[in-house]
XYZ file of C-alpha atoms in Angstrom:
339
model
C 119.020 121.599 120.243
C 118.913 123.815 123.263
C 115.621 125.690 123.076
C 115.515 127.062 126.628
C 112.882 126.378 129.204
C 110.096 125.742 126.694
C 109.298 122.646 124.742
C 108.258 122.760 121.045
C 105.769 120.552 119.301
C 106.055 120.670 115.518
C 104.575 118.458 112.830
C 105.890 119.453 109.404
C 104.002 118.170 106.412
C 104.873 116.067 103.385
C 106.450 118.798 101.250
C 108.708 120.105 104.042
C 112.462 119.662 103.976
C 114.962 120.454 106.743
C 118.108 122.336 105.758
C 121.031 123.492 107.884
C 122.646 126.738 106.735
C 125.630 128.702 108.065
C 124.897 132.147 109.287
C 126.557 133.615 106.162
C 124.571 131.450 103.800
C 121.205 132.221 105.461
C 121.700 136.004 105.826
C 123.469 136.670 102.466
C 121.878 134.086 100.190
C 118.484 132.966 101.558
C 117.044 136.070 103.241
C 118.016 138.555 100.508
C 116.160 136.704 97.695
C 112.341 136.846 97.361
C 110.380 133.625 97.314
C 109.713 133.690 93.583
C 113.436 133.846 92.874
C 114.768 131.242 95.300
C 111.704 129.021 94.505
C 110.942 127.800 98.023
C 109.505 129.283 101.224
C 110.852 129.337 104.795
C 108.139 128.095 107.127
C 110.190 128.213 110.279
C 113.820 128.842 111.105
C 115.827 128.441 114.361
C 118.692 130.804 114.865
C 121.776 129.542 116.675
C 125.174 131.030 117.219
C 126.745 129.775 113.980
C 123.921 128.116 112.081
C 120.308 128.392 111.069
C 118.021 125.378 111.023
C 115.327 126.072 108.442
C 112.131 124.189 107.502
C 111.847 124.883 103.789
C 108.837 123.991 101.640
C 107.271 124.569 98.280
C 103.594 125.178 99.037
C 103.978 127.088 102.364
C 101.493 124.704 103.979
C 102.723 124.413 107.545
C 101.287 123.326 110.879
C 101.516 126.040 113.506
C 104.285 125.473 116.047
C 103.151 124.849 119.603
C 105.312 126.014 122.462
C 104.432 124.705 125.983
C 106.006 124.509 129.417
C 107.123 121.062 130.589
C 105.180 121.511 133.812
C 102.026 122.782 132.067
C 99.360 121.080 129.987
C 100.683 119.320 126.908
C 99.200 119.796 123.418
C 96.360 117.449 122.465
C 98.454 115.834 119.670
C 100.909 114.618 122.315
C 98.122 113.115 124.392
C 96.954 110.825 121.513
C 97.845 107.241 122.390
C 100.355 105.515 120.158
C 98.514 102.622 118.454
C 101.683 100.470 118.444
C 102.280 100.664 122.195
C 98.790 101.588 123.496
C 96.543 99.609 121.136
C 93.530 99.171 123.460
C 93.564 102.837 124.564
C 93.706 103.844 120.880
C 90.677 101.655 120.005
C 88.766 103.118 122.949
C 89.286 106.705 121.717
C 88.404 105.705 118.131
C 85.112 104.300 119.458
C 84.408 107.482 121.379
C 85.095 109.620 118.290
C 82.797 107.428 116.134
C 79.936 107.483 118.702
C 80.213 111.264 119.109
C 79.435 111.640 115.406
C 76.705 108.959 115.522
C 74.889 110.823 118.320
C 75.298 114.209 116.732
C 72.061 115.302 114.934
C 73.985 117.619 112.586
C 76.187 114.818 111.060
C 74.928 113.568 107.715
C 76.795 110.315 107.846
C 75.277 108.915 104.655
C 76.489 111.863 102.596
C 79.957 112.584 103.955
C 83.026 110.817 102.530
C 84.572 108.395 105.009
C 88.155 109.342 104.008
C 87.364 113.011 104.790
C 86.021 112.089 108.230
C 89.172 110.032 108.996
C 91.415 112.960 107.926
C 89.458 115.310 110.256
C 89.565 112.919 113.246
C 92.421 113.928 115.570
C 92.723 110.366 116.861
C 94.039 109.315 113.453
C 97.002 111.617 113.865
C 99.086 112.270 110.765
C 96.543 111.135 108.202
C 96.046 113.580 105.367
C 95.026 113.305 101.751
C 98.042 111.148 100.651
C 98.330 108.971 103.778
C 94.581 108.592 103.928
C 94.458 107.106 100.441
C 97.355 104.791 101.250
C 95.737 103.647 104.498
C 92.434 102.903 102.785
C 94.234 100.915 100.091
C 96.071 98.883 102.809
C 92.713 98.184 104.430
C 91.096 97.173 101.167
C 88.415 99.849 101.475
C 87.230 102.038 98.622
C 87.936 105.731 99.217
C 84.533 106.597 97.702
C 82.457 105.031 100.489
C 80.502 107.218 102.852
C 81.053 107.498 106.651
C 78.035 105.275 107.405
C 79.169 102.599 104.945
C 82.592 102.344 106.632
C 81.946 102.868 110.359
C 78.615 101.093 110.523
C 80.392 97.939 109.325
C 82.563 96.403 112.088
C 84.741 94.562 109.553
C 85.642 97.724 107.676
C 86.289 99.661 110.842
C 88.592 96.939 112.175
C 90.529 96.716 108.936
C 90.944 100.492 108.867
C 92.347 100.558 112.398
C 94.740 97.692 111.646
C 95.913 99.420 108.486
C 96.631 102.554 110.518
C 98.565 100.420 113.066
C 100.573 98.886 110.261
C 101.398 102.278 108.742
C 102.554 103.658 112.141
C 104.522 100.474 112.847
C 106.579 100.925 109.678
C 108.286 103.967 111.335
C 109.475 101.780 114.186
C 110.628 98.794 112.122
C 111.597 99.945 108.588
C 112.320 97.202 106.126
C 116.009 96.671 105.401
C 116.622 95.446 101.890
C 119.815 94.208 100.305
C 119.642 94.757 96.584
C 121.513 92.171 94.521
C 123.587 93.159 91.447
C 121.520 93.823 88.400
C 121.024 91.038 85.966
C 122.256 91.236 82.358
C 118.692 90.665 81.215
C 117.564 94.026 82.565
C 118.301 97.253 80.784
C 120.102 100.034 82.677
C 118.275 103.356 82.699
C 120.757 106.166 82.033
C 120.738 109.551 83.746
C 118.930 111.570 81.087
C 116.211 108.897 80.670
C 115.733 108.605 84.469
C 115.338 112.366 84.627
C 112.629 112.342 81.958
C 110.709 109.628 83.775
C 110.591 111.436 87.122
C 107.256 112.310 88.645
C 107.565 116.035 87.957
C 107.883 115.368 84.208
C 105.214 112.723 83.965
C 102.483 114.953 85.442
C 102.969 117.893 83.166
C 105.616 119.657 81.062
C 105.640 122.644 83.378
C 105.230 121.797 87.097
C 107.639 124.376 88.563
C 104.856 125.833 90.724
C 103.190 122.500 91.707
C 104.013 121.288 95.202
C 104.035 117.644 94.368
C 107.094 115.494 94.235
C 109.978 114.134 96.342
C 111.501 116.233 99.103
C 114.824 116.617 97.396
C 113.331 119.077 94.911
C 113.009 121.706 97.664
C 115.978 123.715 98.919
C 118.766 121.552 97.506
C 122.126 123.050 96.599
C 123.065 123.630 92.993
C 126.364 123.500 91.079
C 127.161 126.465 88.826
C 130.164 126.578 86.476
C 131.898 129.897 85.973
C 133.725 131.127 82.856
C 136.958 129.356 83.941
C 135.258 125.969 84.349
C 135.309 126.084 88.165
C 132.295 124.597 89.903
C 130.626 126.721 92.572
C 128.181 125.214 95.101
C 125.205 127.506 95.698
C 122.471 127.050 98.264
C 119.610 128.397 96.071
C 118.867 129.735 92.644
C 120.892 132.916 91.747
C 122.744 132.747 95.056
C 124.061 136.287 95.765
C 126.292 135.055 98.544
C 128.309 132.723 96.262
C 127.926 134.137 92.757
C 129.096 137.414 91.323
C 126.689 139.788 89.593
C 127.914 138.611 86.226
C 127.315 134.943 87.049
C 123.839 135.671 88.388
C 122.934 137.428 85.112
C 124.515 134.641 83.050
C 122.651 131.947 84.967
C 119.279 133.666 84.561
C 119.793 134.241 80.826
C 120.932 130.657 80.283
C 118.033 129.103 82.189
C 115.618 131.365 80.285
C 117.000 130.062 76.994
C 116.630 126.474 78.198
C 112.998 127.039 79.304
C 112.185 128.527 75.895
C 113.884 125.572 74.149
C 116.290 127.793 72.241
C 119.415 125.716 72.992
C 118.261 122.185 72.206
C 121.030 119.806 71.196
C 120.933 118.815 67.533
C 118.555 121.635 66.567
C 119.233 125.005 64.985
C 119.403 127.840 67.519
C 116.848 130.634 67.535
C 117.145 134.197 68.634
C 115.236 135.371 71.681
C 112.506 137.897 71.105
C 113.221 141.446 72.082
C 110.250 141.637 74.503
C 111.558 138.548 76.341
C 115.036 140.055 76.548
C 113.630 143.224 78.043
C 111.626 141.279 80.544
C 114.641 139.169 81.498
C 116.788 142.241 81.956
C 114.183 143.826 84.269
C 114.048 140.662 86.366
C 117.858 140.500 86.570
C 117.970 144.163 87.659
C 115.416 143.357 90.357
C 117.403 140.370 91.632
C 120.641 142.278 91.737
C 119.125 145.380 93.355
C 117.837 143.215 96.231
C 120.945 141.115 96.510
C 123.640 143.775 96.137
C 122.472 146.939 97.838
C 125.818 148.740 97.487
C 126.906 149.774 93.970
C 123.855 147.988 92.799
C 123.467 147.582 89.113
C 124.747 149.295 86.016
C 122.710 148.702 82.829
C 123.962 145.796 80.780
C 123.919 147.990 77.609
C 126.047 151.072 78.158
C 124.705 154.194 76.450
C 127.176 155.846 73.973
C 128.721 159.218 74.940
C 126.634 162.187 73.909
C 127.795 164.032 70.803
C 127.984 167.799 70.548
C 125.275 169.041 68.252
C 126.442 171.273 65.375
C 124.947 174.742 65.437
C 122.966 175.772 62.484
C 124.404 178.436 60.174
C 121.790 181.067 61.186
C 122.421 180.526 64.899
C 126.170 180.661 64.403
C 125.928 183.990 62.535
C 123.632 185.406 65.232
C 125.993 184.510 68.031
C 128.995 185.751 65.986
C 127.284 189.101 65.430
C 126.631 189.484 69.159
C 130.302 188.824 69.899
C 131.365 191.418 67.248
C 129.130 194.066 68.831
C 130.746 193.794 72.283
C 133.956 195.833 71.461
C 131.930 198.685 69.800
C 129.770 198.988 72.892
C 132.877 199.188 75.083
C 134.338 202.069 72.897
C 131.145 204.086 73.207
C 131.218 203.732 77.004
C 134.849 204.961 77.076
C 134.058 207.952 74.856
C 131.216 208.983 77.122
C 133.462 208.744 80.140
C 136.151 210.931 78.386
C 133.619 213.657 77.606
């Protein structure tokens, strides 16, 4: 990527996914829809001539990008020694960080969790809640120990540093595995069973707003079938750049029925409540009004043409008598003019 005279330092977190969109997809599909509709956020996007490179995420937790000149001072994160290639320098800085907390009178080392201290230390770059637990498990250290119980013990400190080295080294030398054909003694898990055993379904029945799970749940394309059986690839939910207004409405109503469990296979169908229908229609109108600014939305239920109201008999007679009086008034005016 050509970013000009500046360099960019960026560390995206666990729930961040990188997607490449064409200019048409980004401007007509992604930007027009609000976050609640497309179901993911855009933390950062780079605009090029024909494409947009977007960092999409579920929880909008994003480390601030750091721009710097090549000739100027570099960010602190880039000055941290790599434990794989600069092991002794890394150990020296770990020792300095530990001694700084030992000599600080405000540090309550016997009350603070050790894993929290490691996550806050900049020398252990990249360690957060998830990686911290994994590193402590690799070191054979309980995550419930205090800072003093870990760093006042040379054995535990050494094992923690070695576990961090091993974790970083995995990015340089990933394990290459060749999986043999499955044995007839093992049962093959079919698609629907595999879907039900995924992490998002194990945690809770409704985890649509929980930012935990594999990266492929964020910003992936979706296949939508139209009324003629043709499959359309969309870049997000209710994609206004690829779907017509009718398909957007149809997709929202269909997914709403699936969420409510009204279309379960092998069970009798149920009607949707009127209040839910009204709410769905208002949401659809909101989506279409944002996505299609020209000739926006016509109500799904067209109102019947207004009927002419029949005049009552008294009103009809009153109007008829007024019309009958008009010629007599005209004769009186002529007679007066003749006199």
